[in-house]
Amino acid sequence: MKKRLLCAFLTVICILTTVIRADAPEDTAAEQESLAPPVLQNVGTAIVYNIENDRYIYELDADKIIPPASTVKLMTAIVAVEALGDDLDREVTVEAEAIVGVTGSNIALKRGEKLTVEHLLYALICGGANDAANVLAVETAGSVEAFVALMNEKAREIGATNTFYTNPTGMDDPQMVTTTRDVAIIGAYAYKTAPICEMGSVEKFVIPANNKAKQRTIFNKNYYFSTHMEYKYIWDIPRGLNAGYTPNGGSCVVTTGSRNGLTYVVAVLGAISDDNYIYSYTEAADLIKWAYKAYDYKKLLTTSDMICEVPVRLSGRVDYVTLFPSENVELYLPSDLDVEKDIVVDFKLDKDYFTAPVSEGEVGGELTVTYNGVNLGTYDLVTRNSVTRDNILYVIDLVAGASRTPAFKVIATALGILLAGYIAVLVFVHSAKSKKRRP
């Protein structure tokens, strides 16, 4: 009976082991497959940009000309912050021209109402308020038209050359266009322009009562941060920047994620929504999750990795010096990359040999790292130790070197001729004296 139980137990173990082994390759395949970018659905265009390495890692029709929708407010915020951001407590009086005919999202600003620059920026960036956009425009440039000119100038300045604005609110206009690549450029610039990202990442902001209005609570229009209208998209990774909708532009999200030294700008435009989801949020979230799985920093070389040896002259102690990378080589690369197979490390020397004395850190060449034929970086190769000079070898070398110069050869020839002449004279004098002595 015991033997039967033992046999049964061993049989079960064997079956489990077989199952586990059979499943293992499938798990690995699934893990590798997960590193492929997500297949986006129900969106128009999308892009993922890494700020630290100035690199686009995902693009979907990123250069297609499209309506900018609410992403316009990112540039509105940039121009306003750069003009007024040093004095957030500055009081602004709402002018009639800024609020007449305002449609879409707004906070019902009133003519003559007094607010601070900070209040208006929160209303714009957090609340997506079109009337706040116009008030900031008039305060900054004197008129909405002049402010729009500044927006277009700024777009060209930072490289968003396919973008053209006609208003600071993002309300649809056939003449107002952009590309998702330009939106990523503008988003990255906005991320670096304090306090835009911070203002776009709060759940809500309270504007206190003033001379014309009671206290207002401004809820974030970005559902990653606010549960006022939706709750299913709340997530702690995104930071800022803008979200909204227009009939022609569809739903859009421009946000950032920062983790482990990597900051991504993700833009999804032209998305649709249905009874289940607003797809700009779901697809942007999928892109952020994928980016952190698919790319990371890989340490390829350290300053302790010897690259090559180079002969050294005039040292009585060593015959060569060793060269090492001047810094650790850590690069932003796909997570599933095979470093030994896919990365090529090559070096080129500046000299055939060193001449003592050699200082620690002396450059002797350069090291180049390439991936798929693309140069990922060039680094100095330097010595790790100093080498002293042997003075006897140095003197011998000086003499040997001098003997090879044309001047030395001329002098040596002249001395040889003089010596030969002197010897000839001595021989002649000696011969003459000998003749005189003969009887």
Short mmCIF file of N, CA, C and O in Angstrom, two decimals, residues 292-414:
data_model
loop_
_atom_site.label_atom_id
_atom_site.label_comp_id
_atom_site.label_asym_id
_atom_site.label_seq_id
_atom_site.Cartn_x
_atom_site.Cartn_y
_atom_site.Cartn_z
N TYR A 292 7.02 52.29 -19.93
CA TYR A 292 7.85 51.92 -18.78
C TYR A 292 8.26 50.46 -18.80
O TYR A 292 9.25 50.09 -18.16
N LYS A 293 7.53 49.62 -19.52
CA LYS A 293 7.94 48.23 -19.68
C LYS A 293 8.97 48.08 -20.80
O LYS A 293 9.92 47.30 -20.70
N ALA A 294 8.77 48.83 -21.87
CA ALA A 294 9.50 48.58 -23.11
C ALA A 294 10.86 49.24 -23.18
O ALA A 294 11.71 48.81 -23.96
N TYR A 295 11.10 50.28 -22.36
CA TYR A 295 12.37 51.00 -22.42
C TYR A 295 12.91 51.24 -21.02
O TYR A 295 12.16 51.42 -20.07
N ASP A 296 14.24 51.22 -20.94
CA ASP A 296 14.89 51.48 -19.66
C ASP A 296 16.34 51.84 -19.92
O ASP A 296 16.84 51.73 -21.04
N TYR A 297 17.04 52.25 -18.87
CA TYR A 297 18.47 52.48 -18.98
C TYR A 297 19.22 51.16 -18.79
O TYR A 297 18.92 50.40 -17.88
N LYS A 298 20.16 50.90 -19.68
CA LYS A 298 20.99 49.70 -19.59
C LYS A 298 22.45 50.12 -19.42
O LYS A 298 22.95 50.95 -20.17
N LYS A 299 23.10 49.52 -18.41
CA LYS A 299 24.51 49.82 -18.17
C LYS A 299 25.34 48.93 -19.08
O LYS A 299 25.37 47.71 -18.95
N LEU A 300 26.04 49.55 -20.03
CA LEU A 300 26.83 48.81 -21.01
C LEU A 300 28.29 48.68 -20.59
O LEU A 300 28.90 47.63 -20.76
N LEU A 301 28.86 49.74 -20.04
CA LEU A 301 30.27 49.74 -19.63
C LEU A 301 30.42 50.60 -18.38
O LEU A 301 29.64 51.52 -18.16
N THR A 302 31.43 50.29 -17.60
CA THR A 302 31.76 51.12 -16.44
C THR A 302 33.19 51.63 -16.60
O THR A 302 33.94 51.18 -17.48
N THR A 303 33.57 52.53 -15.74
CA THR A 303 34.92 53.08 -15.79
C THR A 303 35.97 52.06 -15.36
O THR A 303 37.17 52.33 -15.45
N SER A 304 35.52 50.89 -14.93
CA SER A 304 36.46 49.82 -14.53
C SER A 304 36.67 48.79 -15.64
O SER A 304 37.43 47.84 -15.47
N ASP A 305 35.97 48.95 -16.75
CA ASP A 305 36.10 48.00 -17.86
C ASP A 305 37.27 48.40 -18.76
O ASP A 305 37.21 49.43 -19.43
N MET A 306 38.32 47.55 -18.77
CA MET A 306 39.48 47.84 -19.60
C MET A 306 39.13 47.62 -21.07
O MET A 306 38.56 46.61 -21.44
N ILE A 307 39.50 48.59 -21.90
CA ILE A 307 39.18 48.50 -23.32
C ILE A 307 40.38 48.01 -24.13
O ILE A 307 40.24 47.16 -25.00
N CYS A 308 41.58 48.56 -23.84
CA CYS A 308 42.76 48.16 -24.62
C CYS A 308 44.03 48.56 -23.88
O CYS A 308 43.99 49.26 -22.87
N GLU A 309 45.16 48.08 -24.41
CA GLU A 309 46.48 48.44 -23.90
C GLU A 309 47.24 49.19 -24.98
O GLU A 309 47.11 48.89 -26.17
N VAL A 310 48.02 50.18 -24.57
CA VAL A 310 48.81 50.98 -25.50
C VAL A 310 50.25 51.02 -24.99
O VAL A 310 50.48 51.26 -23.80
N PRO A 311 51.25 50.78 -25.87
CA PRO A 311 52.65 50.81 -25.44
C PRO A 311 53.03 52.18 -24.85
O PRO A 311 52.47 53.21 -25.23
N VAL A 312 54.02 52.14 -23.93
CA VAL A 312 54.50 53.38 -23.35
C VAL A 312 56.02 53.40 -23.44
O VAL A 312 56.68 52.38 -23.21
N ARG A 313 56.59 54.54 -23.79
CA ARG A 313 58.04 54.71 -23.93
C ARG A 313 58.60 55.45 -22.72
O ARG A 313 57.89 56.16 -22.02
N LEU A 314 59.92 55.28 -22.52
CA LEU A 314 60.70 56.01 -21.53
C LEU A 314 60.29 55.71 -20.09
O LEU A 314 60.46 56.54 -19.19
N SER A 315 59.69 54.57 -19.87
CA SER A 315 59.37 54.15 -18.51
C SER A 315 60.21 52.93 -18.19
O SER A 315 60.23 51.96 -18.95
N GLY A 316 60.86 52.99 -17.07
CA GLY A 316 61.67 51.85 -16.68
C GLY A 316 60.88 50.79 -15.94
O GLY A 316 61.41 49.72 -15.62
N ARG A 317 59.60 51.04 -15.70
CA ARG A 317 58.80 50.12 -14.88
C ARG A 317 57.74 49.37 -15.67
O ARG A 317 57.45 48.22 -15.38
N VAL A 318 57.08 50.03 -16.65
CA VAL A 318 55.99 49.38 -17.38
C VAL A 318 56.22 49.53 -18.88
O VAL A 318 56.91 50.45 -19.33
N ASP A 319 55.64 48.60 -19.62
CA ASP A 319 55.78 48.63 -21.07
C ASP A 319 54.53 49.17 -21.77
O ASP A 319 54.57 49.47 -22.95
N TYR A 320 53.41 49.25 -21.03
CA TYR A 320 52.16 49.71 -21.64
C TYR A 320 51.26 50.35 -20.58
O TYR A 320 51.47 50.17 -19.38
N VAL A 321 50.27 51.10 -21.05
CA VAL A 321 49.23 51.63 -20.17
C VAL A 321 47.88 51.09 -20.65
O VAL A 321 47.72 50.74 -21.82
N THR A 322 46.91 51.02 -19.76
CA THR A 322 45.58 50.52 -20.09
C THR A 322 44.61 51.69 -20.17
O THR A 322 44.70 52.65 -19.41
N LEU A 323 43.67 51.58 -21.11
CA LEU A 323 42.67 52.63 -21.32
C LEU A 323 41.28 52.13 -20.90
O LEU A 323 40.92 50.98 -21.17
N PHE A 324 40.52 53.03 -20.28
CA PHE A 324 39.19 52.73 -19.77
C PHE A 324 38.22 53.83 -20.21
O PHE A 324 38.64 54.95 -20.52
N PRO A 325 36.92 53.55 -20.23
CA PRO A 325 35.95 54.62 -20.53
C PRO A 325 36.05 55.74 -19.50
O PRO A 325 36.25 55.50 -18.31
N SER A 326 35.92 56.97 -19.96
CA SER A 326 36.03 58.12 -19.07
C SER A 326 34.82 58.24 -18.14
O SER A 326 34.87 58.94 -17.13
N GLU A 327 33.72 57.56 -18.49
CA GLU A 327 32.50 57.60 -17.66
C GLU A 327 31.72 56.30 -17.87
O GLU A 327 31.95 55.57 -18.84
N ASN A 328 30.82 56.02 -16.95
CA ASN A 328 29.96 54.87 -17.12
C ASN A 328 29.08 55.08 -18.35
O ASN A 328 28.55 56.16 -18.56
N VAL A 329 28.95 54.03 -19.15
CA VAL A 329 28.12 54.10 -20.35
C VAL A 329 26.79 53.43 -20.04
O VAL A 329 26.69 52.21 -20.00
N GLU A 330 25.79 54.27 -19.79
CA GLU A 330 24.44 53.78 -19.46
C GLU A 330 23.47 54.46 -20.41
O GLU A 330 23.33 55.69 -20.40
N LEU A 331 22.80 53.67 -21.25
CA LEU A 331 22.01 54.24 -22.33
C LEU A 331 20.54 53.81 -22.26
O LEU A 331 20.21 52.75 -21.74
N TYR A 332 19.71 54.65 -22.82
CA TYR A 332 18.26 54.43 -22.89
C TYR A 332 17.98 53.52 -24.08
O TYR A 332 18.16 53.92 -25.24
N LEU A 333 17.52 52.30 -23.78
CA LEU A 333 17.38 51.29 -24.83
C LEU A 333 16.14 50.42 -24.59
O LEU A 333 15.60 50.40 -23.48
N PRO A 334 15.70 49.68 -25.61
CA PRO A 334 14.59 48.75 -25.41
C PRO A 334 14.92 47.72 -24.33
O PRO A 334 16.04 47.22 -24.25
N SER A 335 13.94 47.41 -23.51
CA SER A 335 14.16 46.50 -22.38
C SER A 335 14.54 45.09 -22.83
O SER A 335 15.27 44.39 -22.14
N ASP A 336 14.03 44.66 -23.99
CA ASP A 336 14.30 43.30 -24.44
C ASP A 336 15.54 43.21 -25.33
O ASP A 336 15.79 42.18 -25.94
N LEU A 337 16.32 44.26 -25.38
CA LEU A 337 17.52 44.26 -26.21
C LEU A 337 18.57 43.31 -25.65
O LEU A 337 18.80 43.25 -24.44
N ASP A 338 19.23 42.56 -26.53
CA ASP A 338 20.35 41.70 -26.16
C ASP A 338 21.63 42.51 -26.34
O ASP A 338 22.08 42.74 -27.46
N VAL A 339 22.19 42.96 -25.21
CA VAL A 339 23.35 43.86 -25.27
C VAL A 339 24.51 43.25 -26.04
O VAL A 339 25.11 43.89 -26.91
N GLU A 340 24.83 42.00 -25.73
CA GLU A 340 25.99 41.37 -26.37
C GLU A 340 25.77 41.18 -27.87
O GLU A 340 26.71 41.24 -28.66
N LYS A 341 24.53 40.95 -28.26
CA LYS A 341 24.24 40.68 -29.67
C LYS A 341 23.95 41.95 -30.46
O LYS A 341 24.38 42.08 -31.61
N ASP A 342 23.24 42.89 -29.86
CA ASP A 342 22.72 44.03 -30.61
C ASP A 342 23.57 45.29 -30.50
O ASP A 342 23.43 46.19 -31.32
N ILE A 343 24.41 45.37 -29.48
CA ILE A 343 25.21 46.57 -29.27
C ILE A 343 26.63 46.36 -29.80
O ILE A 343 27.25 45.33 -29.51
N VAL A 344 27.13 47.30 -30.56
CA VAL A 344 28.51 47.23 -31.08
C VAL A 344 29.33 48.32 -30.40
O VAL A 344 28.97 49.51 -30.43
N VAL A 345 30.42 47.89 -29.77
CA VAL A 345 31.34 48.82 -29.11
C VAL A 345 32.66 48.81 -29.89
O VAL A 345 33.28 47.76 -30.06
N ASP A 346 33.06 49.96 -30.37
CA ASP A 346 34.29 50.07 -31.15
C ASP A 346 35.12 51.21 -30.58
O ASP A 346 34.59 52.10 -29.92
N PHE A 347 36.44 51.15 -30.82
CA PHE A 347 37.29 52.24 -30.32
C PHE A 347 38.34 52.61 -31.35
O PHE A 347 38.69 51.83 -32.24
N LYS A 348 38.83 53.84 -31.21
CA LYS A 348 39.87 54.37 -32.09
C LYS A 348 40.89 55.09 -31.23
O LYS A 348 40.51 55.90 -30.37
N LEU A 349 42.17 54.80 -31.44
CA LEU A 349 43.24 55.41 -30.66
C LEU A 349 43.74 56.69 -31.31
O LEU A 349 43.77 56.81 -32.54
N ASP A 350 44.13 57.64 -30.48
CA ASP A 350 44.69 58.90 -30.96
C ASP A 350 46.18 58.80 -31.25
O ASP A 350 46.75 59.66 -31.91
N LYS A 351 46.81 57.77 -30.72
CA LYS A 351 48.27 57.63 -30.83
C LYS A 351 48.64 56.17 -30.81
O LYS A 351 47.89 55.33 -30.32
N ASP A 352 49.84 55.88 -31.35
CA ASP A 352 50.32 54.50 -31.37
C ASP A 352 50.97 54.12 -30.04
O ASP A 352 51.08 52.93 -29.71
N TYR A 353 51.43 55.14 -29.29
CA TYR A 353 52.08 54.86 -28.00
C TYR A 353 52.02 56.13 -27.15
O TYR A 353 51.81 57.24 -27.64
N PHE A 354 52.18 55.96 -25.85
CA PHE A 354 52.34 57.07 -24.92
C PHE A 354 53.82 57.24 -24.64
O PHE A 354 54.60 56.29 -24.73
N THR A 355 54.21 58.46 -24.28
CA THR A 355 55.57 58.74 -23.85
C THR A 355 55.53 59.23 -22.41
O THR A 355 54.84 60.19 -22.09
N ALA A 356 56.25 58.52 -21.54
CA ALA A 356 56.29 58.89 -20.12
C ALA A 356 56.92 60.28 -19.96
O ALA A 356 57.79 60.66 -20.75
N PRO A 357 56.47 61.08 -18.99
CA PRO A 357 55.47 60.72 -17.98
C PRO A 357 54.03 60.77 -18.53
O PRO A 357 53.71 61.59 -19.38
N VAL A 358 53.19 59.86 -18.01
CA VAL A 358 51.77 59.78 -18.39
C VAL A 358 50.94 60.10 -17.16
O VAL A 358 51.14 59.53 -16.09
N SER A 359 50.00 61.02 -17.31
CA SER A 359 49.15 61.42 -16.19
C SER A 359 47.89 60.55 -16.14
O SER A 359 47.39 60.08 -17.17
N GLU A 360 47.37 60.36 -14.94
CA GLU A 360 46.09 59.66 -14.80
C GLU A 360 45.00 60.50 -15.46
O GLU A 360 44.92 61.71 -15.29
N GLY A 361 44.14 59.83 -16.25
CA GLY A 361 43.07 60.54 -16.93
C GLY A 361 43.47 61.12 -18.28
O GLY A 361 42.67 61.82 -18.90
N GLU A 362 44.66 60.82 -18.75
CA GLU A 362 45.09 61.33 -20.05
C GLU A 362 44.34 60.60 -21.15
O GLU A 362 44.18 59.39 -21.14
N VAL A 363 43.84 61.37 -22.11
CA VAL A 363 43.03 60.81 -23.18
C VAL A 363 43.91 60.14 -24.22
O VAL A 363 44.90 60.72 -24.68
N GLY A 364 43.51 58.92 -24.60
CA GLY A 364 44.28 58.19 -25.59
C GLY A 364 43.48 57.75 -26.80
O GLY A 364 44.01 57.15 -27.72
N GLY A 365 42.17 58.04 -26.79
CA GLY A 365 41.33 57.64 -27.91
C GLY A 365 39.87 57.85 -27.57
O GLY A 365 39.53 58.53 -26.59
N GLU A 366 38.99 57.28 -28.37
CA GLU A 366 37.56 57.40 -28.12
C GLU A 366 36.85 56.08 -28.39
O GLU A 366 37.30 55.27 -29.21
N LEU A 367 35.77 55.91 -27.67
CA LEU A 367 34.97 54.70 -27.78
C LEU A 367 33.60 55.07 -28.33
O LEU A 367 33.00 56.06 -27.91
N THR A 368 33.09 54.29 -29.28
CA THR A 368 31.80 54.56 -29.90
C THR A 368 30.86 53.39 -29.69
O THR A 368 31.26 52.23 -29.86
N VAL A 369 29.62 53.70 -29.30
CA VAL A 369 28.60 52.68 -29.09
C VAL A 369 27.52 52.86 -30.15
O VAL A 369 26.99 53.97 -30.32
N THR A 370 27.19 51.80 -30.88
CA THR A 370 26.16 51.87 -31.91
C THR A 370 25.12 50.77 -31.70
O THR A 370 25.43 49.70 -31.17
N TYR A 371 23.90 51.07 -32.14
CA TYR A 371 22.79 50.11 -32.07
C TYR A 371 22.01 50.22 -33.38
O TYR A 371 21.54 51.30 -33.74
N ASN A 372 21.93 49.10 -34.10
CA ASN A 372 21.25 49.10 -35.40
C ASN A 372 21.83 50.15 -36.34
O ASN A 372 21.11 50.81 -37.08
N GLY A 373 23.14 50.33 -36.26
CA GLY A 373 23.82 51.28 -37.12
C GLY A 373 23.72 52.73 -36.69
O GLY A 373 24.27 53.61 -37.34
N VAL A 374 23.03 52.98 -35.58
CA VAL A 374 22.88 54.34 -35.08
C VAL A 374 23.88 54.61 -33.97
O VAL A 374 24.00 53.81 -33.03
N ASN A 375 24.63 55.72 -34.08
CA ASN A 375 25.60 56.08 -33.07
C ASN A 375 24.87 56.56 -31.81
O ASN A 375 24.18 57.57 -31.82
N LEU A 376 25.05 55.83 -30.71
CA LEU A 376 24.39 56.17 -29.46
C LEU A 376 25.24 57.07 -28.57
O LEU A 376 24.75 57.60 -27.58
N GLY A 377 26.52 57.20 -28.91
CA GLY A 377 27.36 58.06 -28.09
C GLY A 377 28.83 57.77 -28.29
O GLY A 377 29.23 56.65 -28.65
N THR A 378 29.65 58.80 -28.09
CA THR A 378 31.10 58.67 -28.18
C THR A 378 31.70 59.12 -26.86
O THR A 378 31.31 60.16 -26.32
N TYR A 379 32.66 58.36 -26.34
CA TYR A 379 33.22 58.60 -25.01
C TYR A 379 34.74 58.54 -25.09
O TYR A 379 35.31 57.75 -25.85
N ASP A 380 35.41 59.38 -24.29
CA ASP A 380 36.88 59.37 -24.24
C ASP A 380 37.38 58.09 -23.60
O ASP A 380 36.76 57.55 -22.67
N LEU A 381 38.52 57.63 -24.11
CA LEU A 381 39.26 56.55 -23.46
C LEU A 381 40.43 57.18 -22.72
O LEU A 381 41.21 57.93 -23.31
N VAL A 382 40.56 56.87 -21.44
CA VAL A 382 41.57 57.53 -20.61
C VAL A 382 42.38 56.52 -19.82
O VAL A 382 41.95 55.38 -19.60
N THR A 383 43.56 56.98 -19.39
CA THR A 383 44.41 56.14 -18.55
C THR A 383 43.88 56.16 -17.11
O THR A 383 43.29 57.14 -16.67
N ARG A 384 44.11 55.06 -16.42
CA ARG A 384 43.65 54.97 -15.04
C ARG A 384 44.77 55.26 -14.05
O ARG A 384 44.52 55.60 -12.89
N ASN A 385 46.03 55.09 -14.50
CA ASN A 385 47.17 55.27 -13.60
C ASN A 385 48.21 56.17 -14.26
O ASN A 385 48.31 56.25 -15.48
N SER A 386 48.99 56.83 -13.43
CA SER A 386 50.08 57.65 -13.94
C SER A 386 51.33 56.79 -14.10
O SER A 386 51.50 55.77 -13.43
N VAL A 387 52.23 57.21 -15.01
CA VAL A 387 53.48 56.48 -15.27
C VAL A 387 54.62 57.50 -15.21
O VAL A 387 54.57 58.53 -15.89
N THR A 388 55.62 57.21 -14.39
CA THR A 388 56.77 58.12 -14.26
C THR A 388 57.80 57.87 -15.37
O THR A 388 57.81 56.80 -16.00
N ARG A 389 58.68 58.85 -15.57
CA ARG A 389 59.69 58.75 -16.61
C ARG A 389 61.02 58.31 -16.03
O ARG A 389 61.41 58.76 -14.94
N ASP A 390 61.73 57.46 -16.75
CA ASP A 390 63.09 57.06 -16.38
C ASP A 390 64.05 58.09 -17.00
O ASP A 390 64.13 58.21 -18.24
N ASN A 391 64.79 58.83 -16.16
CA ASN A 391 65.61 59.93 -16.65
C ASN A 391 66.76 59.47 -17.53
O ASN A 391 67.15 60.19 -18.47
N ILE A 392 67.32 58.31 -17.24
CA ILE A 392 68.41 57.80 -18.09
C ILE A 392 67.90 57.52 -19.49
O ILE A 392 68.50 57.90 -20.50
N LEU A 393 66.73 56.84 -19.55
CA LEU A 393 66.14 56.56 -20.86
C LEU A 393 65.78 57.86 -21.57
O LEU A 393 65.86 57.96 -22.79
N TYR A 394 65.39 58.86 -20.78
CA TYR A 394 65.02 60.15 -21.35
C TYR A 394 66.23 60.82 -22.01
O TYR A 394 66.14 61.34 -23.11
N VAL A 395 67.39 60.81 -21.32
CA VAL A 395 68.61 61.41 -21.88
C VAL A 395 69.03 60.67 -23.14
O VAL A 395 69.38 61.29 -24.16
N ILE A 396 68.99 59.34 -23.06
CA ILE A 396 69.36 58.55 -24.24
C ILE A 396 68.45 58.88 -25.41
O ILE A 396 68.89 59.02 -26.56
N ASP A 397 67.20 59.04 -25.10
CA ASP A 397 66.22 59.36 -26.15
C ASP A 397 66.47 60.74 -26.73
O ASP A 397 66.32 60.94 -27.95
N LEU A 398 66.85 61.69 -25.87
CA LEU A 398 67.16 63.02 -26.36
C LEU A 398 68.34 62.99 -27.33
O LEU A 398 68.31 63.62 -28.39
N VAL A 399 69.38 62.26 -26.93
CA VAL A 399 70.56 62.16 -27.79
C VAL A 399 70.21 61.48 -29.09
O VAL A 399 70.57 61.93 -30.18
N ALA A 400 69.47 60.38 -28.97
CA ALA A 400 69.08 59.66 -30.18
C ALA A 400 68.20 60.52 -31.07
O ALA A 400 68.34 60.52 -32.29
N GLY A 401 67.33 61.26 -30.45
CA GLY A 401 66.46 62.13 -31.23
C GLY A 401 67.23 63.25 -31.90
O GLY A 401 66.98 63.59 -33.06
N ALA A 402 68.17 63.83 -31.16
CA ALA A 402 68.97 64.91 -31.72
C ALA A 402 69.81 64.43 -32.88
O ALA A 402 70.04 65.16 -33.85
N SER A 403 70.29 63.21 -32.80
CA SER A 403 71.15 62.68 -33.85
C SER A 403 70.42 62.50 -35.17
O SER A 403 71.05 62.36 -36.22
N ARG A 404 69.08 62.52 -35.11
CA ARG A 404 68.31 62.33 -36.34
C ARG A 404 67.90 63.66 -37.00
O ARG A 404 67.30 63.66 -38.05
N THR A 405 68.29 64.77 -36.37
CA THR A 405 67.89 66.07 -36.93
C THR A 405 68.89 66.53 -37.99
O THR A 405 70.09 66.22 -37.92
N PRO A 406 68.45 67.30 -39.00
CA PRO A 406 69.35 67.81 -40.05
C PRO A 406 70.47 68.68 -39.47
O PRO A 406 71.62 68.61 -39.92
N ALA A 407 70.17 69.49 -38.49
CA ALA A 407 71.19 70.37 -37.91
C ALA A 407 72.30 69.55 -37.29
O ALA A 407 73.50 69.88 -37.41
N PHE A 408 71.88 68.47 -36.56
CA PHE A 408 72.89 67.63 -35.94
C PHE A 408 73.77 66.99 -37.00
O PHE A 408 75.01 66.90 -36.85
N LYS A 409 73.15 66.58 -38.11
CA LYS A 409 73.94 65.94 -39.17
C LYS A 409 74.93 66.92 -39.78
O LYS A 409 76.07 66.56 -40.10
N VAL A 410 74.51 68.19 -39.97
CA VAL A 410 75.42 69.20 -40.52
C VAL A 410 76.57 69.44 -39.56
O VAL A 410 77.75 69.48 -39.96
N ILE A 411 76.24 69.60 -38.28
CA ILE A 411 77.28 69.84 -37.28
C ILE A 411 78.22 68.65 -37.18
O ILE A 411 79.46 68.81 -37.11
N ALA A 412 77.62 67.44 -37.18
CA ALA A 412 78.46 66.23 -37.09
C ALA A 412 79.39 66.12 -38.29
O ALA A 412 80.58 65.74 -38.16
N THR A 413 78.87 66.46 -39.47
CA THR A 413 79.71 66.40 -40.69
C THR A 413 80.85 67.41 -40.60
O THR A 413 82.01 67.12 -40.93
N ALA A 414 80.49 68.63 -40.14
CA ALA A 414 81.52 69.67 -40.01
C ALA A 414 82.59 69.26 -39.00
O ALA A 414 83.80 69.44 -39.23
#
